[in-house]
Short mmCIF file of C-alpha atoms in Angstrom, two decimals:
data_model
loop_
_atom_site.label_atom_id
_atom_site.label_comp_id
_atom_site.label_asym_id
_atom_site.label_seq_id
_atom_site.Cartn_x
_atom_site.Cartn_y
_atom_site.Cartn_z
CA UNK A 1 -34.22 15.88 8.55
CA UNK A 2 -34.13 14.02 5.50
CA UNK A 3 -36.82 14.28 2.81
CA UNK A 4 -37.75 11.29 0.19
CA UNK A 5 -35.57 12.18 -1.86
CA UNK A 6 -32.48 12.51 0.37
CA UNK A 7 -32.09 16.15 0.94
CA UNK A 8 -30.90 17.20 3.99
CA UNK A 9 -33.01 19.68 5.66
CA UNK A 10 -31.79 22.72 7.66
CA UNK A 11 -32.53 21.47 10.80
CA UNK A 12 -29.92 18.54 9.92
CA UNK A 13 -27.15 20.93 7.91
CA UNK A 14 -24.63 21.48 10.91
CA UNK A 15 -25.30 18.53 12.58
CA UNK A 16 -24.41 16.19 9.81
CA UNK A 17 -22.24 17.54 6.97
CA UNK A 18 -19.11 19.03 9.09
CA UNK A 19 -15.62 17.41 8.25
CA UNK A 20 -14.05 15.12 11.75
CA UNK A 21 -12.57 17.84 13.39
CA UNK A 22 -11.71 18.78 16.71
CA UNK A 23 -13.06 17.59 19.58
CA UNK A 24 -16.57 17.39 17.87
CA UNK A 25 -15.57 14.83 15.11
CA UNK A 26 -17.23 11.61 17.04
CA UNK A 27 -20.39 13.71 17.02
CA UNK A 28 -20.31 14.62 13.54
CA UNK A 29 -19.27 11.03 12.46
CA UNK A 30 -22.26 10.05 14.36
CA UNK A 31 -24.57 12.83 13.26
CA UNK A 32 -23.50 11.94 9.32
CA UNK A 33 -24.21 7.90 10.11
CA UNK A 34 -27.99 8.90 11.26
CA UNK A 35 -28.39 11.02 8.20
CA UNK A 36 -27.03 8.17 6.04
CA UNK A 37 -29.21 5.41 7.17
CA UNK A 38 -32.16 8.05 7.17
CA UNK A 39 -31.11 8.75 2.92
CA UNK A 40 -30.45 5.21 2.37
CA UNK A 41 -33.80 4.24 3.29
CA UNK A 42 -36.02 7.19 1.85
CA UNK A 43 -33.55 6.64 -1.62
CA UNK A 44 -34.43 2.70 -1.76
CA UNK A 45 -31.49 1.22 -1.01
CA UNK A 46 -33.09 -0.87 0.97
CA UNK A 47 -35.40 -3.23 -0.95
CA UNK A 48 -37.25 -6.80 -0.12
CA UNK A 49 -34.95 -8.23 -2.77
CA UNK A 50 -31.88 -6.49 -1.21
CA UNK A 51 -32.88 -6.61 2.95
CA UNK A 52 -28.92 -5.32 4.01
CA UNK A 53 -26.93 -2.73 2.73
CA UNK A 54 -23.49 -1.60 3.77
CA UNK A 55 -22.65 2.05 4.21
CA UNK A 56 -19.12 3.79 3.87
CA UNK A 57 -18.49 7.10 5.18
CA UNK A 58 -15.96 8.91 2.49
CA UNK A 59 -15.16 11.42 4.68
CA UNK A 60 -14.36 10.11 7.38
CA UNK A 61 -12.38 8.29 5.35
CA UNK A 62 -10.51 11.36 4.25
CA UNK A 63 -9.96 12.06 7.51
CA UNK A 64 -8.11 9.20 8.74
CA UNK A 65 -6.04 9.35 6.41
CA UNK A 66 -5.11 13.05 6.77
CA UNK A 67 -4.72 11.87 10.45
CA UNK A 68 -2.43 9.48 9.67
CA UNK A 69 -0.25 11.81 7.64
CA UNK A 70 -0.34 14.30 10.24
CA UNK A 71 0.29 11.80 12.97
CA UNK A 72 4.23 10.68 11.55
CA UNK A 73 5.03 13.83 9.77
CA UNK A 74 4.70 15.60 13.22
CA UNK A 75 7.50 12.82 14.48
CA UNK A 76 9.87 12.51 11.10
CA UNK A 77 12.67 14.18 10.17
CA UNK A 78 11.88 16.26 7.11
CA UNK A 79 12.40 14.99 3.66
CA UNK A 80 12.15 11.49 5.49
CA UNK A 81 10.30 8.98 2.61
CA UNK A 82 7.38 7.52 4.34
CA UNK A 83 4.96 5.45 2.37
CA UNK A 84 1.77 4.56 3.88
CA UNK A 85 0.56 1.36 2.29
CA UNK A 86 -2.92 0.58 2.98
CA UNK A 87 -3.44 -3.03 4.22
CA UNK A 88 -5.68 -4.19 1.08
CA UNK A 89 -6.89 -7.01 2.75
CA UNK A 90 -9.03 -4.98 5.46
CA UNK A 91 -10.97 -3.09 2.47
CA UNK A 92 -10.40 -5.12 -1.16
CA UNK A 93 -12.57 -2.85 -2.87
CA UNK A 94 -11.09 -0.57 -5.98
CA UNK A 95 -13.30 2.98 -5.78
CA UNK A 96 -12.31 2.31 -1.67
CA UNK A 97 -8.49 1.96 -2.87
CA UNK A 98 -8.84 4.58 -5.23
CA UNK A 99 -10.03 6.94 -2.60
CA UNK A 100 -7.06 6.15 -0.49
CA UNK A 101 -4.56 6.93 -3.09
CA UNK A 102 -6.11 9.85 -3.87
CA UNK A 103 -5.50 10.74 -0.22
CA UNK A 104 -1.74 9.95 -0.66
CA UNK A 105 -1.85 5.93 0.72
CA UNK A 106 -0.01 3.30 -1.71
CA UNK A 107 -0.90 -0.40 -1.51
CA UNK A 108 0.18 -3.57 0.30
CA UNK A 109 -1.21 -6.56 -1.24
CA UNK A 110 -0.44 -10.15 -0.57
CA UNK A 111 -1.73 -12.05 -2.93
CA UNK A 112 -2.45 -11.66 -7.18
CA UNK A 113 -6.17 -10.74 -6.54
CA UNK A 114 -4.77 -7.69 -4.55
CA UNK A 115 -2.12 -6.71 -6.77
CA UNK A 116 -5.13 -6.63 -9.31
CA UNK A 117 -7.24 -4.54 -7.07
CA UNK A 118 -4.56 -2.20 -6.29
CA UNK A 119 -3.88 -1.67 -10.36
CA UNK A 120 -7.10 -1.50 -10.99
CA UNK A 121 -7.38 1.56 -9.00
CA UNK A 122 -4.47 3.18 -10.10
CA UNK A 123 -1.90 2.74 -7.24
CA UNK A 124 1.52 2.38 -9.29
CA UNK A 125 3.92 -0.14 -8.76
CA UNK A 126 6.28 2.23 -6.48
CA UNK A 127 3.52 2.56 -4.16
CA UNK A 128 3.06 -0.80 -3.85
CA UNK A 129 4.22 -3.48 -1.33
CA UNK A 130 3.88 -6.83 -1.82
CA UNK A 131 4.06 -8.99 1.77
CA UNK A 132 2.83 -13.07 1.82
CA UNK A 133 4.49 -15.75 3.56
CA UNK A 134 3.68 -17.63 0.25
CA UNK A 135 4.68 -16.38 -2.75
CA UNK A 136 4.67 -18.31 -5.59
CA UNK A 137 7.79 -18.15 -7.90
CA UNK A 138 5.62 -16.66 -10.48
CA UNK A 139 4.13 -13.96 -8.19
CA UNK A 140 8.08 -12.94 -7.56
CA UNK A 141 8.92 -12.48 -11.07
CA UNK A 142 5.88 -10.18 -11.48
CA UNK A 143 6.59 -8.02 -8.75
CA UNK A 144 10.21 -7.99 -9.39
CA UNK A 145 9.59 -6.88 -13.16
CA UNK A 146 7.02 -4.15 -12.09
CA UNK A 147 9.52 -2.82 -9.47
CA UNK A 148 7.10 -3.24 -6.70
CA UNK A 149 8.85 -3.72 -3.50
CA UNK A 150 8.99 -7.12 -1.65
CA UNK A 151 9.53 -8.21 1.44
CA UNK A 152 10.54 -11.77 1.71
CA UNK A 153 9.50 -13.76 4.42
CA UNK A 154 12.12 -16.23 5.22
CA UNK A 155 15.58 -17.84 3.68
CA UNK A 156 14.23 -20.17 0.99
CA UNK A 157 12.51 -17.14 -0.68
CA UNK A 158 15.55 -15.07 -0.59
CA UNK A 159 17.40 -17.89 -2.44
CA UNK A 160 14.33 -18.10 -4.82
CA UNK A 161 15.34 -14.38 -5.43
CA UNK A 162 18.64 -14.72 -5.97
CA UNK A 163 17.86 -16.92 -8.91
CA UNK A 164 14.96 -14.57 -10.34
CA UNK A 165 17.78 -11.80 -9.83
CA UNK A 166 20.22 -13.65 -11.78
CA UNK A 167 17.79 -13.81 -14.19
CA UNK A 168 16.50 -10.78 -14.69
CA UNK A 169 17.46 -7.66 -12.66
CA UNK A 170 15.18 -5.33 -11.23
CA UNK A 171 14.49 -2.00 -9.65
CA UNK A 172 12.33 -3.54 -6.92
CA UNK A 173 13.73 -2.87 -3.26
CA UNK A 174 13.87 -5.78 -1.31
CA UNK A 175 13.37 -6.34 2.48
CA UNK A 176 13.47 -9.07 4.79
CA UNK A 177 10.25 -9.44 6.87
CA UNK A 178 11.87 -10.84 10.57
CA UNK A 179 9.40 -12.15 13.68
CA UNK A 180 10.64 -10.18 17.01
CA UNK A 181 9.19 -12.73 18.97
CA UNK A 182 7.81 -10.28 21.11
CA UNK A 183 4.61 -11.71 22.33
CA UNK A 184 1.43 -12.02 22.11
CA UNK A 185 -1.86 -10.12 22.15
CA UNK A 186 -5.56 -10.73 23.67
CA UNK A 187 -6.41 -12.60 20.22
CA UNK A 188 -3.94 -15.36 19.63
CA UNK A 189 -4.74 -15.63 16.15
CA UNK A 190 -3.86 -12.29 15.22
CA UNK A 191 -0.68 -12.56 17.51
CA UNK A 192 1.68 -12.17 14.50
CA UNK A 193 4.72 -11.81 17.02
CA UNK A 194 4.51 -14.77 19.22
CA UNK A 195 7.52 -17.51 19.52
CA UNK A 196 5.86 -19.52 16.84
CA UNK A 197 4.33 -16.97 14.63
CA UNK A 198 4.53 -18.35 11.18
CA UNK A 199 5.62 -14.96 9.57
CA UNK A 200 9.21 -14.25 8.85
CA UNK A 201 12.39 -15.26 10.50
CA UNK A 202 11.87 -15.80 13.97
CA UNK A 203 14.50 -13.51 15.40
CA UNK A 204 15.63 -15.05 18.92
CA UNK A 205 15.44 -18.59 17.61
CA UNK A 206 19.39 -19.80 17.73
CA UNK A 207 21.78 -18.35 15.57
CA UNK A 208 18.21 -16.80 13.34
CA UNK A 209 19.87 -13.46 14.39
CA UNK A 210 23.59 -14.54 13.09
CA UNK A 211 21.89 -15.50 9.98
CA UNK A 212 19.98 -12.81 8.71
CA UNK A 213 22.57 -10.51 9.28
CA UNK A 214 24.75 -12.56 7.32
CA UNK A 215 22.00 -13.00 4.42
CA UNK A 216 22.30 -9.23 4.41
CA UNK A 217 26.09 -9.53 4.00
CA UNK A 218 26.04 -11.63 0.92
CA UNK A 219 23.11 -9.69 -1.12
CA UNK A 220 23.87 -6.14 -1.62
CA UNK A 221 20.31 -5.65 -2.83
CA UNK A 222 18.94 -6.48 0.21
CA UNK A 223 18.21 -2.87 1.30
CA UNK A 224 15.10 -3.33 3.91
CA UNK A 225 13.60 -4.51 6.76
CA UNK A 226 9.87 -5.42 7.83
CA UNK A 227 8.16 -6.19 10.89
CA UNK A 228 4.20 -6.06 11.45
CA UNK A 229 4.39 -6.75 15.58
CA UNK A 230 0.40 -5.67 16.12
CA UNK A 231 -2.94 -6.10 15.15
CA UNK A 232 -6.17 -5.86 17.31
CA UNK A 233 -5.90 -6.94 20.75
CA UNK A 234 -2.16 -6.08 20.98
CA UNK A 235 -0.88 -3.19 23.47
CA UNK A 236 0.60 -0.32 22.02
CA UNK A 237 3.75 -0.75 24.01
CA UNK A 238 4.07 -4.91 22.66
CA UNK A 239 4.03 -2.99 18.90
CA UNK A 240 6.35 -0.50 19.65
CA UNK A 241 8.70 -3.06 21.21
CA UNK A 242 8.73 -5.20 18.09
CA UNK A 243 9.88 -1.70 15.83
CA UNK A 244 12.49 -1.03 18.48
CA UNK A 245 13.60 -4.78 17.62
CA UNK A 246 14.05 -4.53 14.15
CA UNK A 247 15.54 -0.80 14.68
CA UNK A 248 18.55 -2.31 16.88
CA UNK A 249 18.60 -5.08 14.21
CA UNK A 250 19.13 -2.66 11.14
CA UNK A 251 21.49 -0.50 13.26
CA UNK A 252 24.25 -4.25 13.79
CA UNK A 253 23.61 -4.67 9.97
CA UNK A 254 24.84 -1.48 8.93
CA UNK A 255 27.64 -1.55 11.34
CA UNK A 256 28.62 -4.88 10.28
CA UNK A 257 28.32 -3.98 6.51
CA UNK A 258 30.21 -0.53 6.57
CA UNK A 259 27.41 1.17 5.46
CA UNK A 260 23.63 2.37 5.22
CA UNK A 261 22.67 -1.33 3.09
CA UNK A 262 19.35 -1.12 5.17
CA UNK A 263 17.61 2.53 4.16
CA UNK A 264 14.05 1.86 4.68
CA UNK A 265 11.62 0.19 7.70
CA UNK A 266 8.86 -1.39 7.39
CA UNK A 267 6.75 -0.97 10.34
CA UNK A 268 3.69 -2.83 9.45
CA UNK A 269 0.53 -1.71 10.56
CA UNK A 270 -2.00 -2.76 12.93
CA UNK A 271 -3.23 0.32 15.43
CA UNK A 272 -5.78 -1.23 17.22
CA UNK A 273 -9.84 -0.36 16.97
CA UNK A 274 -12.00 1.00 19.80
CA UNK A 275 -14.91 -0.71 19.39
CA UNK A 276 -17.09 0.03 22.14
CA UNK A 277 -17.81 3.70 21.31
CA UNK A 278 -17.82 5.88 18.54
CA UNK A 279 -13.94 7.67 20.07
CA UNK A 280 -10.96 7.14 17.77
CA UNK A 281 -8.56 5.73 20.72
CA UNK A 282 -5.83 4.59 19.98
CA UNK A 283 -4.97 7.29 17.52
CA UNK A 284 -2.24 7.30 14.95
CA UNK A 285 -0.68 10.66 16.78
CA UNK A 286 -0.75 8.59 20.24
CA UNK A 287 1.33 5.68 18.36
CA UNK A 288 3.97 7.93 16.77
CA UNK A 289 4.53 9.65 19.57
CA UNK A 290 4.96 6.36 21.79
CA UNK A 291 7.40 4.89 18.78
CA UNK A 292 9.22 8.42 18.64
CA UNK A 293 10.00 7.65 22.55
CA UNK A 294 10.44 4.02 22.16
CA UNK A 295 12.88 4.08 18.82
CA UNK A 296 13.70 7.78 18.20
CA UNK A 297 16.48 6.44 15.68
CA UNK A 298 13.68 5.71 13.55
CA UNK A 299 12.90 9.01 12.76
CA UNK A 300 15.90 10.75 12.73
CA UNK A 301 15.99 10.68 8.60
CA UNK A 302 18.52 8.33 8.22
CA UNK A 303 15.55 5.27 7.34
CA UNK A 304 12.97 5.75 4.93
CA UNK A 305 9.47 4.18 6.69
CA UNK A 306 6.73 2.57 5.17
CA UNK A 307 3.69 1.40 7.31
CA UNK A 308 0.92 -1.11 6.73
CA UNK A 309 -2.49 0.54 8.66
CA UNK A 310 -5.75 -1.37 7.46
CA UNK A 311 -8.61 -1.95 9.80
CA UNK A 312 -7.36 1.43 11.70
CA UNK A 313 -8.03 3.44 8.33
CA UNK A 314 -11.71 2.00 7.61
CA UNK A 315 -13.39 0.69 10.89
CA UNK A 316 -15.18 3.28 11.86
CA UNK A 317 -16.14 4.45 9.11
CA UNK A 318 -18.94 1.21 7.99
CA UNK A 319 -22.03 0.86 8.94
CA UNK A 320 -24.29 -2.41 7.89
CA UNK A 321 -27.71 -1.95 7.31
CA UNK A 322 -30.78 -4.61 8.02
CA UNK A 323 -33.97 -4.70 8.04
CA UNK A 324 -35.56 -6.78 10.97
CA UNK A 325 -37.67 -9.31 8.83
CA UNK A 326 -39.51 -10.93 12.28
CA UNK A 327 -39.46 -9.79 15.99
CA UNK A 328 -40.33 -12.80 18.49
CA UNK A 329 -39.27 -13.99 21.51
CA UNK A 330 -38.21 -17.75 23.03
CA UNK A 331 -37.54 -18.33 26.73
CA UNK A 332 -38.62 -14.90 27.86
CA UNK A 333 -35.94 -12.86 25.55
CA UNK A 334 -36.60 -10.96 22.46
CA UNK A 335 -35.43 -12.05 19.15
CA UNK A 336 -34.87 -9.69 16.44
CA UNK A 337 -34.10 -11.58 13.09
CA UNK A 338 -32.79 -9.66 10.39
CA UNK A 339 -30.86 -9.81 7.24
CA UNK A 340 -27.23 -9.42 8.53
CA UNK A 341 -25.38 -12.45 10.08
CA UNK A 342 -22.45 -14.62 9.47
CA UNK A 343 -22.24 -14.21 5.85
CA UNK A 344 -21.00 -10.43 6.84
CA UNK A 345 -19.79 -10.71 10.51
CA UNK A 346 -18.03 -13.94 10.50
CA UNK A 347 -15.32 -13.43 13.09
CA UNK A 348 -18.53 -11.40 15.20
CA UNK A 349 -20.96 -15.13 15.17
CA UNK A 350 -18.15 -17.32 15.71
CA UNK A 351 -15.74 -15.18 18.12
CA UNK A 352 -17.96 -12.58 20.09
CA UNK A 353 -15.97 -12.44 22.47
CA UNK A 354 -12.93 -10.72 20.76
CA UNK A 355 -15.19 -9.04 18.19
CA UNK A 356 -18.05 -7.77 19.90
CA UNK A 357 -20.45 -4.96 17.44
CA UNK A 358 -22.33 -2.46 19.00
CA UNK A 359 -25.76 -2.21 17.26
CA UNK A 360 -27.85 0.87 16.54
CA UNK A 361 -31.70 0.40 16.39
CA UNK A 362 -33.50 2.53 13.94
CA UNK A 363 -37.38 2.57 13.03
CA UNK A 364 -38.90 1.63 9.58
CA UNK A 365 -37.82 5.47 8.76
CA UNK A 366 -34.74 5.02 9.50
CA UNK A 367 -34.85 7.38 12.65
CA UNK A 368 -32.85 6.43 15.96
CA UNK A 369 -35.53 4.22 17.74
CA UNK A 370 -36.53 5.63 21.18
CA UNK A 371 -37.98 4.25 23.94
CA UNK A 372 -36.81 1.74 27.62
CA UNK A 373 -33.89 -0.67 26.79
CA UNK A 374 -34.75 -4.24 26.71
CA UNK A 375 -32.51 -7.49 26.72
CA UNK A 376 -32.78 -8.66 22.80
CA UNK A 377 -31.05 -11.10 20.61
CA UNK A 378 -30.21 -9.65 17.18
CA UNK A 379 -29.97 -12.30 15.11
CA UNK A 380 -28.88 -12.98 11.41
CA UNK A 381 -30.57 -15.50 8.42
CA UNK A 382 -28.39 -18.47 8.41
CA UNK A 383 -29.65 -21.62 9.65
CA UNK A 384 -27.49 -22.28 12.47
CA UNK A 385 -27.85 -21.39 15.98
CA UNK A 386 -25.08 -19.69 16.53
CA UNK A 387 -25.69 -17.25 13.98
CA UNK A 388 -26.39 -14.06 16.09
CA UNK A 389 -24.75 -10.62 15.93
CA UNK A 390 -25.51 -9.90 19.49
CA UNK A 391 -26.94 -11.81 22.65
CA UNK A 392 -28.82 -10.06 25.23
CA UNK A 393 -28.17 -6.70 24.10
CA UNK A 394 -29.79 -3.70 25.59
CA UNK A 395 -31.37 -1.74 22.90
CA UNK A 396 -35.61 -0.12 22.73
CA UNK A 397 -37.47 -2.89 21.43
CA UNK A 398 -37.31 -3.73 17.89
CA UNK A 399 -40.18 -4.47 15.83
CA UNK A 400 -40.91 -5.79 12.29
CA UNK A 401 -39.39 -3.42 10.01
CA UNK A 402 -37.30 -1.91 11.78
CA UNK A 403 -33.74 -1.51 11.54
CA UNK A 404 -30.37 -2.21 12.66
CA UNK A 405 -26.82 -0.62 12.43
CA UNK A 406 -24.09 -2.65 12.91
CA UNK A 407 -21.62 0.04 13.48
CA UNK A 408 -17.81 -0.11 13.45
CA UNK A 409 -17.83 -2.35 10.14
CA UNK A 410 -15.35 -0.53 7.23
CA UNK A 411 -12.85 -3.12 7.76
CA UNK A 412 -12.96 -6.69 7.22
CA UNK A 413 -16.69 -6.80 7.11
CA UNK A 414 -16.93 -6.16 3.59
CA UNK A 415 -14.25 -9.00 3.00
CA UNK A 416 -14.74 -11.67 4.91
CA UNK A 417 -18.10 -12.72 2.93
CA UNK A 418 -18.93 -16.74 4.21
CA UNK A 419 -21.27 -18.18 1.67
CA UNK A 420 -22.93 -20.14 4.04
CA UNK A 421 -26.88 -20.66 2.91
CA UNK A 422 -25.64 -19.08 -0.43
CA UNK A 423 -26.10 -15.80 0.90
CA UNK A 424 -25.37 -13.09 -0.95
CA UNK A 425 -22.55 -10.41 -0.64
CA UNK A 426 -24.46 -7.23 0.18
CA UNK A 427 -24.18 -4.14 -2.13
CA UNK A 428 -21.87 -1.59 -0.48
CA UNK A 429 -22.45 2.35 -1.08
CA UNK A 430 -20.30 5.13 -0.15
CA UNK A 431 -22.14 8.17 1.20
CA UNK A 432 -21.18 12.11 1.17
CA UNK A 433 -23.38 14.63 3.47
CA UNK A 434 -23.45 18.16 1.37
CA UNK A 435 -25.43 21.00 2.38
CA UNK A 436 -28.04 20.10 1.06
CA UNK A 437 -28.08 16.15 0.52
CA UNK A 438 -26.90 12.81 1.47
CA UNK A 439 -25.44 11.53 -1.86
CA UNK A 440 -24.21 7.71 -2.55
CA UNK A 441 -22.14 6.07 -4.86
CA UNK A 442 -21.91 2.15 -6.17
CA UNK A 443 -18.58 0.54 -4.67
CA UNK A 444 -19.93 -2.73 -5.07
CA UNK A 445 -23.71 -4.19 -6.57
CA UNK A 446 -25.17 -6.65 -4.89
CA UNK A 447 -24.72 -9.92 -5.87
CA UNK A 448 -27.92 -11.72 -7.57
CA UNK A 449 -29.32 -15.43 -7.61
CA UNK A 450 -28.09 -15.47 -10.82
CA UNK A 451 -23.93 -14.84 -9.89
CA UNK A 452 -24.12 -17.66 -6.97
CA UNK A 453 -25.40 -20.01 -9.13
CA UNK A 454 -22.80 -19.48 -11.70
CA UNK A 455 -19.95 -19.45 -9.67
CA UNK A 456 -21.57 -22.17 -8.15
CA UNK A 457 -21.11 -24.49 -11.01
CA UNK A 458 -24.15 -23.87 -12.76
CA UNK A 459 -23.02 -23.15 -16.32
CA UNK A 460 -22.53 -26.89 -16.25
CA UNK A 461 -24.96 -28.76 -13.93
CA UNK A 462 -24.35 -32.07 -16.06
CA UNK A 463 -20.26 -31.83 -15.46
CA UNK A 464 -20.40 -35.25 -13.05
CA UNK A 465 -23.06 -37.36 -14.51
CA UNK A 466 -22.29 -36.83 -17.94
CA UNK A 467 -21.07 -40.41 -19.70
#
């Protein structure tokens, strides 16, 4: 168990603090979790002033990225370049990014604020990929005078970088992000590949293909292509249609050019999340192999490969933390109201059908909460109806003070924040199980009254009725 202060006990030592391995890395993951929210609750990281929490597991983070590593060096020719650049959008947090890279992952960013992140935690500019179907001229030039690679999304920003190039020459490589219009997914607004898909060139449109080869043509610089065909809700097979695409795409380039001009690929990322159990499935060694079968050019060592994994890389690995403030009922159905709503699961309240949470219930201790399953809402704090993690769910009756686990939440959760209420963004705390100890570390504070009302205008309150 653990003790007040955190310890871990040996009745809890090989349960909780091995590495994911084997066939025994779900129950570790899940063993570690339980030990977590035990530590976080006898170390006070739960308070009345601070209700939720949100937990990050770093080594399970360490192992998906060793995962992914393994997964395409087991497919790639040697001395193939891959970069892995971790989506920064799933996870903008530095000490998360600066784990990553010290795991071997670079950076795609797609805006300034993630270029910032990414710098701040020490991801260099080779390592970094900058993707956006908006990039401002000024955004450009900054990439392009770092030497951070850039993939342009359509033919008005490649003629914005043929002026920038005139300008100024740089050492940035330079790709072409094209749509494969290969379909869509189970969540249409993910669906990055569809026949309208507002990212890159659509590639079957008429004469799109003619064109971008001929773009090629007339810029010897332009030395890459990108594609990001999945995201959650897509089929493996969809994704590795849309690399085979752009494969068969940079093979009629080269031919038509005389030469290698295209060196690298840019597969994109988005492997798919299992999140109705604590199994890895898809895994990263299940998609390599299927795109070694699909597109073995692509690994043959004549293309350098970069990938863009986000949610993939962190999901599992989160777990949000609430206390249950009231326990009631209306209509005949339990209602558990806690601290964790739409402010954290945004896409959960208002989509629940595509992204469903599974919820742990844990007692005032922190202890996995036994007893018969009953029907129970878990709600969150905002004042809408609507703002419920979970409707009817089967869990042992919660009670005041108790807890829940939203599980499956190291991706997206932590970024999404919706100020609605002027809630505030939850402090987030990465946890290690030793020996001897469940140990966390800051990532993020949480944010106080006084930070909402200052970005909330409140250095100024007289700013419209002033004369």
């Amino acid at each position: 168990m653990v003790d007040n202060t955190g310890t871990v006990t040996e009745t809890d030592k090989a349960a909780g603090a091995g590495k994911d391995t084997g066939n025994n890395g779900e129950d570790n993951r899940t063993a570690r979790r339980d030990l977590a929210v035990r530590a976080a609750v006898a170390q006070g990281l739960l308070t009345e002033a601070d209700p939720v929490v949100a937990l990050l597991d770093v080594a399970g983070i360490r192992a998906s990225a060793a995962a992914l590593h393994e997964a395409f060096a087991a497919v790639t020719a040697p001395d193939t370049p891959v970069l892995h650049a971790f989506a920064v959008k799933a996870a903008p947090l530095v000490p998360v990014l600066r784990l990553l890279r010290d795991e071997g992952l670079g950076a795609e960013v797609a805006s300034p604020g993630e270029l910032g992140l990414a710098r701040a935690a020490g991801i260099p500019p080779h390592r970094t990929v900058l993707d956006s179907p908006a990039k401002t001229p000024g955004e450009l030039r900054e990439a392009l005078s770092l030497g951070i690679a850039v993939n342009a999304d359509n033919p008005q920003e490649l003629t914005r970088l043929d002026a920038l190039l005139h300008e100024a020459p740089s050492h940035s490589p330079i790709g072409l992000r094209v749509n494969p219009q290969t379909g869509s997914g189970s969540i249409g607004g993910l669906s990055t590949a569809t026949s309208t898909s507002k990212f890159g060139v659509a590639l079957r449109d008429e004469g799109a293909r003619t064109q971008v080869v001929r773009a090629f043509l007339d810029r010897p610089w332009l030395t890459r292509l990108h594609t990001h065909s999945g995201s959650q809700g897509v089929p493996l097979a969809l994704m590795a249609e849309g690399v085979r695409t752009v494969h068969e795409l940079a093979e009629e380039i080269n031919a038509a050019a005389g030469r290698q001009q295209i060196d690298t690929i840019d597969i994109g990322g988005g492997l798919p999340v299992n999140f109705s159990s604590d199994e890895e499935t898809p895994t990263y060694a299940d998609y390599a192999r299927l795109l070694k079968s699909t597109v073995p050019g692509l690994f043959d060592g004549r293309y350098g490969l970069v990938t863009e994994f986000g949610r993939s890389l962190l999901a599992k690995h989160g777990t949000v933390l609430a206390r249950v403030e009231y326990a009631k009922s209306a209509g005949g159905r339990a209602i558990a109201v806690t601290h964790a709503g739409v402010q954290i699961a945004t896409r959960t309240v208002y989509n629940p059908e595509s992204w469903p949470l599974r919820i742990a219930a844990y007692d005032a201790t922190g202890r996995p909460k036994d007893g018969p399953d009953v029907a129970q809402d878990i709600a969150g704090p905002a004042c809408f109806a609507g703002d419920v993690l979970a409707t009817a769910l089967p869990l042992p009756l919660l009670e005041q003070g108790d807890l829940v686990g939203a599980l499956d939440t190291g991706a997206y959760y932590f970024a999404h924040h919706y100020a609605y209420n002027s809630l505030a963004r939850p402090g987030i705390h990465g946890f290690t199980v030793t020996a001897d100890a469940v140990r966390f570390a800051s990532v993020r504070t949480p944010q106080t009254v006084a930070e909402i009302v200052a970005e909330s205008g409140g250095g100024d309150p007289e700013a419209l009725v002033r004369e």
